[in-house]
mmCIF file of C-alpha atoms and ligand atoms in Angstrom:
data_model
loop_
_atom_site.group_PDB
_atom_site.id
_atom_site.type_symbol
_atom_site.label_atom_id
_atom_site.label_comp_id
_atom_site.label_asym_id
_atom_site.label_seq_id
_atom_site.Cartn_x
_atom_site.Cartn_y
_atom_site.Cartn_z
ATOM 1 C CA UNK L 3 -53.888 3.624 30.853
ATOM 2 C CA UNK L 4 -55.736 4.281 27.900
ATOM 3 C CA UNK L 5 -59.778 5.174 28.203
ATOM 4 C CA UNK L 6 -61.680 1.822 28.075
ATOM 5 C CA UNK L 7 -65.391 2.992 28.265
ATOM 6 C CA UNK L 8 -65.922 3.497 24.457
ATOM 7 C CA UNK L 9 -67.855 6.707 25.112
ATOM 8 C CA UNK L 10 -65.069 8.428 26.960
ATOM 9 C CA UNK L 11 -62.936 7.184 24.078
ATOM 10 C CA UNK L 12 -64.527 9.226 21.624
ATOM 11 C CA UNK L 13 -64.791 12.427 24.107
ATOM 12 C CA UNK L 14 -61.026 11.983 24.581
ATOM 13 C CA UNK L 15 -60.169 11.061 21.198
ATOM 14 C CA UNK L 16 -56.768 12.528 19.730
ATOM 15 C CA UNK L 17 -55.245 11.944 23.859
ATOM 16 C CA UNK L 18 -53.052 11.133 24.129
ATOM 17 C CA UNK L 19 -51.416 12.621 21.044
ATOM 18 C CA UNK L 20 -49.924 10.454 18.595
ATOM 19 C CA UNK L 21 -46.281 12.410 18.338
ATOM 20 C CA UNK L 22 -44.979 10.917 14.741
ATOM 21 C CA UNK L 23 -48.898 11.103 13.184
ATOM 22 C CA UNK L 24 -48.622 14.392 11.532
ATOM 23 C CA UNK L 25 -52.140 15.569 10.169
ATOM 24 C CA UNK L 26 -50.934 19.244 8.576
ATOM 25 C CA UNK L 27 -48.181 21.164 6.358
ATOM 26 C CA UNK L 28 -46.535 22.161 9.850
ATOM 27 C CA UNK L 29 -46.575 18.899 11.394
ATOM 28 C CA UNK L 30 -44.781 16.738 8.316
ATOM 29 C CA UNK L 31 -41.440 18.452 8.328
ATOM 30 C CA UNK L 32 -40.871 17.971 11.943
ATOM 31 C CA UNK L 33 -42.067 14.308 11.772
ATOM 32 C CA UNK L 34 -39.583 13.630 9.108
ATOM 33 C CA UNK L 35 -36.588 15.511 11.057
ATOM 34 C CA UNK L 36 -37.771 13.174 14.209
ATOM 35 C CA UNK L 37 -37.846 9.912 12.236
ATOM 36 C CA UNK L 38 -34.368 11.094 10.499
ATOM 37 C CA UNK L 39 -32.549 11.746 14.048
ATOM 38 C CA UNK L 40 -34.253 8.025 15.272
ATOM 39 C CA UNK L 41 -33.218 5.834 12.539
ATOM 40 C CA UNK L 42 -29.603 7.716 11.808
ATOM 41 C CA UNK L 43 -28.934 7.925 16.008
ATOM 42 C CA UNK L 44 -29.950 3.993 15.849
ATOM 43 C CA UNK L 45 -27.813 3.578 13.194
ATOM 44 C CA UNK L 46 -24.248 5.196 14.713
ATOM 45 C CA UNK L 47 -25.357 3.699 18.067
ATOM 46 C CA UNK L 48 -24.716 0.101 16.926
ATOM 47 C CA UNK L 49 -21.993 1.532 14.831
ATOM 48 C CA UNK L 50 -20.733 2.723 17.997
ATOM 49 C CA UNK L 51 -21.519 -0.835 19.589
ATOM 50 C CA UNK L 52 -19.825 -3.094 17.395
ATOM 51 C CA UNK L 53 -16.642 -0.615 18.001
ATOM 52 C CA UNK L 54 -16.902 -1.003 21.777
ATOM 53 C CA UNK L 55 -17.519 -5.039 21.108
ATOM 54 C CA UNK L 56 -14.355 -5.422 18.876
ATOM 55 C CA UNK L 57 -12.333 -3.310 21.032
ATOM 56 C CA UNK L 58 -13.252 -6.199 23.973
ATOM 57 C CA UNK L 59 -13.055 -9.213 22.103
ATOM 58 C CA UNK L 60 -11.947 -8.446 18.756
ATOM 59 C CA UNK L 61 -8.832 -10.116 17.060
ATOM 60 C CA UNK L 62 -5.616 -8.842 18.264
ATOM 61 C CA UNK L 63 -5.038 -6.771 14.172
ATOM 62 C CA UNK L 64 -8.723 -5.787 14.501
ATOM 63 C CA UNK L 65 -8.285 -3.781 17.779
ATOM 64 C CA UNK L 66 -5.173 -2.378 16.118
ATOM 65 C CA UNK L 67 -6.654 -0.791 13.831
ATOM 66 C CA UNK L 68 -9.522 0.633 15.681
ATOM 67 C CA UNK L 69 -6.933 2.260 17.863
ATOM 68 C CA UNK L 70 -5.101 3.202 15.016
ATOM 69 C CA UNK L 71 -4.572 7.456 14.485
ATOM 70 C CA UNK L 72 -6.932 6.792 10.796
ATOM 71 C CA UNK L 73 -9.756 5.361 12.731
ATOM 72 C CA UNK L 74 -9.487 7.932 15.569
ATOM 73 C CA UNK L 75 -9.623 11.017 12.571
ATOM 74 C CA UNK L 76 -12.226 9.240 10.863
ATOM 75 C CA UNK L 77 -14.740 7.843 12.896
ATOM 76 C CA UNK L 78 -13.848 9.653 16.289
ATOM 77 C CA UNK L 79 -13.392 12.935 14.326
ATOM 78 C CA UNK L 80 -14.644 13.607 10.752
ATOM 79 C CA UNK L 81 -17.718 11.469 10.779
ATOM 80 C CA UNK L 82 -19.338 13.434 13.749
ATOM 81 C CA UNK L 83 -18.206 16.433 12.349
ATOM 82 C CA UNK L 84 -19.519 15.759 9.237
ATOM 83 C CA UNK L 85 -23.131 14.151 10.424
ATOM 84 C CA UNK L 86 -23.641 16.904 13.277
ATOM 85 C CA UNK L 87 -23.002 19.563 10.607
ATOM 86 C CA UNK L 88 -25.393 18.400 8.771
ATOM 87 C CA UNK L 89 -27.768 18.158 10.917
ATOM 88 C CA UNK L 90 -27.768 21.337 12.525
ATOM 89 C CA UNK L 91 -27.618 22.974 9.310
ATOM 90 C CA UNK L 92 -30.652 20.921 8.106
ATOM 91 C CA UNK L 93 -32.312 21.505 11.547
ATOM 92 C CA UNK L 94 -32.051 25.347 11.088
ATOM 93 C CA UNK L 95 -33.583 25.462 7.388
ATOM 94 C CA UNK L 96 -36.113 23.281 8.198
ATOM 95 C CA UNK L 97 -37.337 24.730 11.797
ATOM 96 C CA UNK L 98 -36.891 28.247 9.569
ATOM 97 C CA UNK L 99 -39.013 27.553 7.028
ATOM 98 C CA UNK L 100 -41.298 26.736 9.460
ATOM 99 C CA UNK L 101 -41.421 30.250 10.212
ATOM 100 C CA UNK L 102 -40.689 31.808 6.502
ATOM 101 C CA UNK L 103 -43.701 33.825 6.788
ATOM 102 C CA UNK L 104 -44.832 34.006 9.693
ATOM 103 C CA UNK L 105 -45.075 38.070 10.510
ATOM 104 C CA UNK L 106 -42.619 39.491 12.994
ATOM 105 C CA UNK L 107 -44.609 42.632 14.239
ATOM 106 C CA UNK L 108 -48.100 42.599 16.314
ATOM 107 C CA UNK L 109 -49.750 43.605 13.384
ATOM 108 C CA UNK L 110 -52.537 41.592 12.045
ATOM 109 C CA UNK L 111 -52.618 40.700 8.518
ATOM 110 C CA UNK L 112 -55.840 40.766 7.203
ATOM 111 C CA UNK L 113 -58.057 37.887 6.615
ATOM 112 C CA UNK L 114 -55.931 35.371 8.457
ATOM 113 C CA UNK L 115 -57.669 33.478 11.182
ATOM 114 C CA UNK L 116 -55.844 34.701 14.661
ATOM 115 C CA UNK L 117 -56.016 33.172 18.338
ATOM 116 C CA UNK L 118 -54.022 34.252 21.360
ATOM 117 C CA UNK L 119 -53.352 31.023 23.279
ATOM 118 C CA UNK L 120 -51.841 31.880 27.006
ATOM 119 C CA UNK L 121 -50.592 29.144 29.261
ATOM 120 C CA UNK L 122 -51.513 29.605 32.859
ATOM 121 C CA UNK L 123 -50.931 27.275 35.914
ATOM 122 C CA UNK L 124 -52.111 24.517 34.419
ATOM 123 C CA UNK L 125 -54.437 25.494 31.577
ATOM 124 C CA UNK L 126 -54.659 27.392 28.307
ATOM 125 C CA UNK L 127 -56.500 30.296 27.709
ATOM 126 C CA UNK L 128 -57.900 30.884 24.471
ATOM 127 C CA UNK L 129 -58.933 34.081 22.548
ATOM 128 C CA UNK L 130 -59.798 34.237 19.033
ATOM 129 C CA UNK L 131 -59.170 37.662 17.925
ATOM 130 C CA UNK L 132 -60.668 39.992 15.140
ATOM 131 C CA UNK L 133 -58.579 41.769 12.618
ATOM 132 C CA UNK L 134 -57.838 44.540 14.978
ATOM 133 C CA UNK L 135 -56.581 42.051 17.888
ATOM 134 C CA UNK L 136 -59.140 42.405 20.089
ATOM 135 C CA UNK L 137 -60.942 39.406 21.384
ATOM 136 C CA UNK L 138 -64.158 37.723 19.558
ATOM 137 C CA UNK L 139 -64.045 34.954 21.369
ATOM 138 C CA UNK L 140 -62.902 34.095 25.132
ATOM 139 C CA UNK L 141 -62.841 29.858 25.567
ATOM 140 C CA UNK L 142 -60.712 27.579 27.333
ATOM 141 C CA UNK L 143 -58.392 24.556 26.715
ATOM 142 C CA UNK L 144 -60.075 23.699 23.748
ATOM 143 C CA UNK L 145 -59.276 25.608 19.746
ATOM 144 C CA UNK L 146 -62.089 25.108 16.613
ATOM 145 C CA UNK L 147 -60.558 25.724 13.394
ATOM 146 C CA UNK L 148 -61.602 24.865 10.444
ATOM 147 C CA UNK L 149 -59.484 22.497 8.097
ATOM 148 C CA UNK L 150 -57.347 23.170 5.226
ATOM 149 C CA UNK L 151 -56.164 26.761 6.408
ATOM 150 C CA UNK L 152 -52.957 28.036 8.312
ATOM 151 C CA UNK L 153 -54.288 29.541 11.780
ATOM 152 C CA UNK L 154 -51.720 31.974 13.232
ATOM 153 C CA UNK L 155 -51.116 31.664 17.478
ATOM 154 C CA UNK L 156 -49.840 33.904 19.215
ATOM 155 C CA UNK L 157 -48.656 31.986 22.481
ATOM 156 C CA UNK L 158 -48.538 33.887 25.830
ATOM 157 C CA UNK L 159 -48.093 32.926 29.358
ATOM 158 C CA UNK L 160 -49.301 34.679 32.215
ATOM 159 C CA UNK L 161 -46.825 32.817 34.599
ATOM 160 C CA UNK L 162 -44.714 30.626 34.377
ATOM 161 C CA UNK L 163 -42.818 28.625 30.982
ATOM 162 C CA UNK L 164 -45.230 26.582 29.361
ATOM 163 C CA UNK L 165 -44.720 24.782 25.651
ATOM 164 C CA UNK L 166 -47.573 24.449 23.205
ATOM 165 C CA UNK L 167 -47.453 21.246 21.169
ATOM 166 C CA UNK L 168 -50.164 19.845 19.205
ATOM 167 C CA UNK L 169 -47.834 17.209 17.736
ATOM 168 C CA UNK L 170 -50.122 16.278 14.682
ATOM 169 C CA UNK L 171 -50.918 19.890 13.743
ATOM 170 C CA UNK L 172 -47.272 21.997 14.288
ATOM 171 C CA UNK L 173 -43.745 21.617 16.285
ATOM 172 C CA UNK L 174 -44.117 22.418 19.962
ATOM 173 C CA UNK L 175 -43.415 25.855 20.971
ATOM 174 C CA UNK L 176 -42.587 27.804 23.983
ATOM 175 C CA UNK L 177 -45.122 29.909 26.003
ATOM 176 C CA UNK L 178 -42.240 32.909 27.731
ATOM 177 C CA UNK L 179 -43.851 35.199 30.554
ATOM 178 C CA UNK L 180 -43.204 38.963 28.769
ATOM 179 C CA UNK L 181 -43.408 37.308 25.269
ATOM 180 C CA UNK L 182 -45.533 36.691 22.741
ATOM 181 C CA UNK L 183 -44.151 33.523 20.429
ATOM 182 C CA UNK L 184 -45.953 33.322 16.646
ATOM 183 C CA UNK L 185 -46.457 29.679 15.740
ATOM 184 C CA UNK L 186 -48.760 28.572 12.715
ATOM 185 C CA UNK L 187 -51.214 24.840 12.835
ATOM 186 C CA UNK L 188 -53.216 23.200 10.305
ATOM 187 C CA UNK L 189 -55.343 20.416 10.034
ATOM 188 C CA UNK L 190 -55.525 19.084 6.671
ATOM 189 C CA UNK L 191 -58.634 16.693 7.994
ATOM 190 C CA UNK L 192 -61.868 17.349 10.099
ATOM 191 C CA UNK L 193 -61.253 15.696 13.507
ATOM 192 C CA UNK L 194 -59.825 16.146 16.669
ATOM 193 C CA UNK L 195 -56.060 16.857 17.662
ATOM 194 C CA UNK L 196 -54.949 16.597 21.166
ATOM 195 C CA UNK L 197 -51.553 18.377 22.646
ATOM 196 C CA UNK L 198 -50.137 18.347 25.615
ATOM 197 C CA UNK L 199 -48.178 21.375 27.867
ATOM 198 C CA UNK L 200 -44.552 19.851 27.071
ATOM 199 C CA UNK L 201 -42.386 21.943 29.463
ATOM 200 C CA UNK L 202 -42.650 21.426 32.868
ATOM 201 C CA UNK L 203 -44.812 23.969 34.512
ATOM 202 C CA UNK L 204 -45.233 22.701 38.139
ATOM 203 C CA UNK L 205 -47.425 20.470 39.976
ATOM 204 C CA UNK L 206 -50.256 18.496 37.621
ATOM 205 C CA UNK L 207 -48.140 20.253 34.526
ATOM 206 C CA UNK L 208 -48.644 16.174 33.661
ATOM 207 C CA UNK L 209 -52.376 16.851 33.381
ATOM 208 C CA UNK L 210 -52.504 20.419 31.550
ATOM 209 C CA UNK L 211 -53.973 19.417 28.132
ATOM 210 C CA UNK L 212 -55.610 20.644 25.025
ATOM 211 C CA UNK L 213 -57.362 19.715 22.420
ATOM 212 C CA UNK L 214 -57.969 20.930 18.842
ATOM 213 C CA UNK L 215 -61.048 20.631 16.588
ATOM 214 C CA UNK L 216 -60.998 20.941 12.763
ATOM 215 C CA UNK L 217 -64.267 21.463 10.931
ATOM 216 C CA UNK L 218 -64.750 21.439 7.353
ATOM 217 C CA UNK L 219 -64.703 25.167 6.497
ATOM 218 C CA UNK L 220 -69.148 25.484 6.245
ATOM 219 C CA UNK L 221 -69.282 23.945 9.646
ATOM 220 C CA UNK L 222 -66.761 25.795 11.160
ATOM 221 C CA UNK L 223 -68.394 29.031 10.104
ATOM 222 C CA UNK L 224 -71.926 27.933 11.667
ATOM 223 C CA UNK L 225 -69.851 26.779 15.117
ATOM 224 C CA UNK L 226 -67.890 30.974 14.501
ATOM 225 C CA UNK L 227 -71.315 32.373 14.079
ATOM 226 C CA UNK L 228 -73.043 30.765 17.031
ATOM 227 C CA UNK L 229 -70.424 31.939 19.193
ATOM 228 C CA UNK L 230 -70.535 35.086 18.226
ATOM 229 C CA UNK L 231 -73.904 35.242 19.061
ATOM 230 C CA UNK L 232 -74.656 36.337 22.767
ATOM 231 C CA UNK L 233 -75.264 33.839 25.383
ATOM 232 C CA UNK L 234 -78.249 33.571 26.902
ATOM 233 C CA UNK L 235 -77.695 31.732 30.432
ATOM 234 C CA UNK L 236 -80.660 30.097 31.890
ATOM 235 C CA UNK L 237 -81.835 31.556 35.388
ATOM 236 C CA UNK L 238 -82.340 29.347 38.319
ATOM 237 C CA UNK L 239 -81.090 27.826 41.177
ATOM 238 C CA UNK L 240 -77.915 26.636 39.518
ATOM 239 C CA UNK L 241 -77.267 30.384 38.483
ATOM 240 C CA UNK L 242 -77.783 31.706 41.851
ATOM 241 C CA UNK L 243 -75.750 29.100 42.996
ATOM 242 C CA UNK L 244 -73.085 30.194 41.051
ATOM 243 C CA UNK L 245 -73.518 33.637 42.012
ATOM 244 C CA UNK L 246 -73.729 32.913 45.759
ATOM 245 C CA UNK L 247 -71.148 30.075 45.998
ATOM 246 C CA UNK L 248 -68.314 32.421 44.922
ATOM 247 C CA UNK L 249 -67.388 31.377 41.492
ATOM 248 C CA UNK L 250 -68.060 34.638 39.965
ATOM 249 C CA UNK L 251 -64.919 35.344 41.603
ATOM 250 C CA UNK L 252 -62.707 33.669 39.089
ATOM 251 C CA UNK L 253 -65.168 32.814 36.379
ATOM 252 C CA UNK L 254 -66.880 34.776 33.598
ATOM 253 C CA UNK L 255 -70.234 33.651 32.251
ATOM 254 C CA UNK L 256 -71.658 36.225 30.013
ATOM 255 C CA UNK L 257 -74.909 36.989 30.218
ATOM 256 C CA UNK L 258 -74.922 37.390 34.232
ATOM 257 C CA UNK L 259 -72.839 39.187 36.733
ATOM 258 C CA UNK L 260 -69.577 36.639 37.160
ATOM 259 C CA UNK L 261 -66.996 38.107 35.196
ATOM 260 C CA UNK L 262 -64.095 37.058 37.063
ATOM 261 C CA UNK L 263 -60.568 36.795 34.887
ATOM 262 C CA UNK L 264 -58.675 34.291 36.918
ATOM 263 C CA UNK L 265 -59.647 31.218 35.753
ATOM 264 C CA UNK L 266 -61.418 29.657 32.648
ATOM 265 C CA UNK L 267 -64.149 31.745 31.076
ATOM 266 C CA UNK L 268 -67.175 29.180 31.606
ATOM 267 C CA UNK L 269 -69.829 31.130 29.091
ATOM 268 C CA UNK L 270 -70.123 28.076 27.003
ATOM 269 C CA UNK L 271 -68.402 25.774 29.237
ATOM 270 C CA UNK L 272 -71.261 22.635 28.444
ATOM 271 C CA UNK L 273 -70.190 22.576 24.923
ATOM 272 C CA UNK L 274 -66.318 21.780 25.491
ATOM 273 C CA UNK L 275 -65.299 18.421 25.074
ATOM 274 C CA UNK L 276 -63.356 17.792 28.294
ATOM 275 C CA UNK L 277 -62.551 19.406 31.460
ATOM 276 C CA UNK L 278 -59.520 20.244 33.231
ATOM 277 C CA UNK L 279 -57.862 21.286 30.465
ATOM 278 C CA UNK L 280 -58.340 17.580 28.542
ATOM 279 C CA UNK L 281 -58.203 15.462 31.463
ATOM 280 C CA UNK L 282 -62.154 14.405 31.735
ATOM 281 C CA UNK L 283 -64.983 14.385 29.400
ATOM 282 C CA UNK L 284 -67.460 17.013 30.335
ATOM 283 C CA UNK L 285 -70.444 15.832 31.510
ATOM 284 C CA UNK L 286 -72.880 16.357 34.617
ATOM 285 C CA UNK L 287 -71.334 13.868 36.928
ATOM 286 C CA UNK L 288 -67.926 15.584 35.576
ATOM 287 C CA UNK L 289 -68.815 18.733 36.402
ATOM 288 C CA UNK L 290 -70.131 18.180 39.998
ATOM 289 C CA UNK L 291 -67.486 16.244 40.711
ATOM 290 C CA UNK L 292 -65.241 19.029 39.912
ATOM 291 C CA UNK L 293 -66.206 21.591 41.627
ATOM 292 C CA UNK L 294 -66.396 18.985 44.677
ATOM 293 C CA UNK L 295 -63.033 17.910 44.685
ATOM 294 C CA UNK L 296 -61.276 19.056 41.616
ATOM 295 C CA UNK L 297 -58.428 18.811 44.134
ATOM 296 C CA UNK L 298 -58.723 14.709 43.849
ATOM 297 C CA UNK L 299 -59.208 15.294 40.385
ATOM 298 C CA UNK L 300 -55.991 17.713 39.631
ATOM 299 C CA UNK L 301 -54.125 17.678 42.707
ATOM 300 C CA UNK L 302 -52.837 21.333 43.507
ATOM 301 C CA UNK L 303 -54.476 22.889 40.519
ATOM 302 C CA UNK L 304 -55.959 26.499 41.471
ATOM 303 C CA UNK L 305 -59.394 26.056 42.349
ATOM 304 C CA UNK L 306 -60.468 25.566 45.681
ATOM 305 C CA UNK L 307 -62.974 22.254 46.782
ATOM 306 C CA UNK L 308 -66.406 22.996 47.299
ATOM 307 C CA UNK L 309 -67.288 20.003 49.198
ATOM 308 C CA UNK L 310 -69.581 22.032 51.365
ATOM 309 C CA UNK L 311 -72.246 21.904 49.256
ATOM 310 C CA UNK L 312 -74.881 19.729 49.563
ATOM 311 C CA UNK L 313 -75.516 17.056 47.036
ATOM 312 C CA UNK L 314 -78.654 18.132 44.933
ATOM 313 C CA UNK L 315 -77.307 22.100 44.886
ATOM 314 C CA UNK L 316 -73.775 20.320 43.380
ATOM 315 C CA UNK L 317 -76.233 18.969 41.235
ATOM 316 C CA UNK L 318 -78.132 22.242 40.403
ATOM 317 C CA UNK L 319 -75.120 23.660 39.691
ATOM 318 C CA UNK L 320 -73.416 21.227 37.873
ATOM 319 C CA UNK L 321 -76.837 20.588 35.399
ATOM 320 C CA UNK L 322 -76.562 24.570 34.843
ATOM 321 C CA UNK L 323 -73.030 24.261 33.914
ATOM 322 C CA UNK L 324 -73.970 21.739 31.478
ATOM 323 C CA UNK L 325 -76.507 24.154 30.168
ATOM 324 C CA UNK L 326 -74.176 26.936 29.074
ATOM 325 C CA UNK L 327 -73.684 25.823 25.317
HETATM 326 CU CU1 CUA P 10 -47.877 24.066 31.480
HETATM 327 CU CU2 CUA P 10 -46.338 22.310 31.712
#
């Protein structure tokens, strides 16, 4: 059902992904390919019709000649042959020079922009990296680049299969435990680009999304610089709260003591767009009701209820969330 409340419209923009909208030099190719194997597959299929419809009420000389040994080699033969060929050899160049230059080894070619996305049951973990590979950056189910530029990922998992597809920005690829997949996106316009975890990963793999902004290139340096500069939570009840609660567990907010590594990295979680890896904009009553019953929410994902708390500390906690931009 698509968002009616225009303000959740615009926080959820780009989601669901429009698959044959492509916004980027990666996405175009594969768009074309898709709309080639739709119209020619329509195309044989009521070829393959009006066969099956002569050969059950067709006139007697008709029939004949459809089960004649020349329409057999032709159309039962040498036109698949020919089509399927073509196809596949098409399919090959075209998915290759996808990836003409994209660089086999680990090394990082200078000056391109880099960022490690790793699937995990049922979110992405994102880490821009510097030129040396080592991460800048640490964010969640959500990628800023800015437009106009390739942006090289290197796609992880730390479990299980997952496949990244931003359909407007790139193909979808495949997230392999033990391997580490290269796969380039652009945006050729500011705006925002939602994906979508396309191989099934489990439980709420349905709800495991993503969602890519493009900046024009000044803004996108501000939004680089500001994150590079350290955090600076607020203290409080909602920090202590988060300290005392358990959170630090699995969470890292820099700036305080909770650097836990299993789940998102919540240091600037108020300034993502959505929650739950791109199921819910991210607002106060979002946030508290996530950490109440994220269960409801995303049924089986990883974190635990906390439905023990009272109301105004869910509160407290949830308006410090909110805080960390
Ligand atoms: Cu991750 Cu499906």
């Amino acid at each position: 059902m698509p968002p009616t409340d225009p303000g959740l419209q615009s926080v959820l923009r780009g989601w669901p992904p429009p698959v044959l909208d492509p916004a980027g030099p990666f996405a175009q190719p594969v768009t074309l390919l898709a709309w080639v194997l739709l119209l020619g597959g329509t195309v044989v299929l009521l070829v393959v019709l009006t066969a099956l419809a002569i050969a059950l009420w067709g006139k007697p000389a008709l029939r004949r000649r459809l089960g004649g040994d020349r329409a057999i080699w032709t159309g039962g033969v040498g036109f698949p042959l020919v089509v399927l060929t073509a196809l596949l050899v098409w399919g090959l160049w075209l998915t290759a020079s996808l990836q003409a230059d994209v660089p086999r080894s680990d090394k990082v070619a200078g000056g391109e922009m880099r960022v490690r996305v790793t699937g995990e049951m049922w979110w992405w973990r994102v880490a821009y990296l510097d030129d040396a590979g080592h991460t800048v950056i640490a964010d969640a189910n959500e990628l800023h680049v800015p437009v106009g530029q390739p942006v090289l990922l290197e796609l992880e998992s730390a479990d299980v299969i997952h496949s990244f597809w931003v359909p407007q920005l790139s193909g979808k690829m495949d997230m392999i435990p033990g391997r580490r997949n290269l796969l380039r996106i652009q945006a050729d316009q500011p705006g925002t680009y939602g994906g979508q975890c396309a191989e099934y990963c489990g439980g709420p793999h349905a709800l495991m999304g993503f969602v890519v902004i493009a900046h024009p290139p000044d803004t996108f340096a501000r939004w680089r610089a500001a994150r590079l500069a350290p955090s600076a939570p607020a203290a409080g009840r909602g920090a202590e709260l988060f300290l005392a609660s358990g959170c630090a567990a699995c969470h890292t907010v820099r700036g305080t003591a909770a650097n836990g590594l299993a789940g998102p990295d919540l240091s600037r979680v108020g300034s993502r767009r959505t929650l739950g890896a791109g199921i819910l904009p991210n607002n106060r009553g979002t946030l508290a009701g996530w950490v109440a019953d994220s269960q409801t929410l995303k049924p089986g994902n990883r974190m635990p209820n906390y439905k023990q708390l009272p109301p105004q500390d869910l509160n407290a906690l949830a308006e410090w969330l909110e805080s960390l931009k």
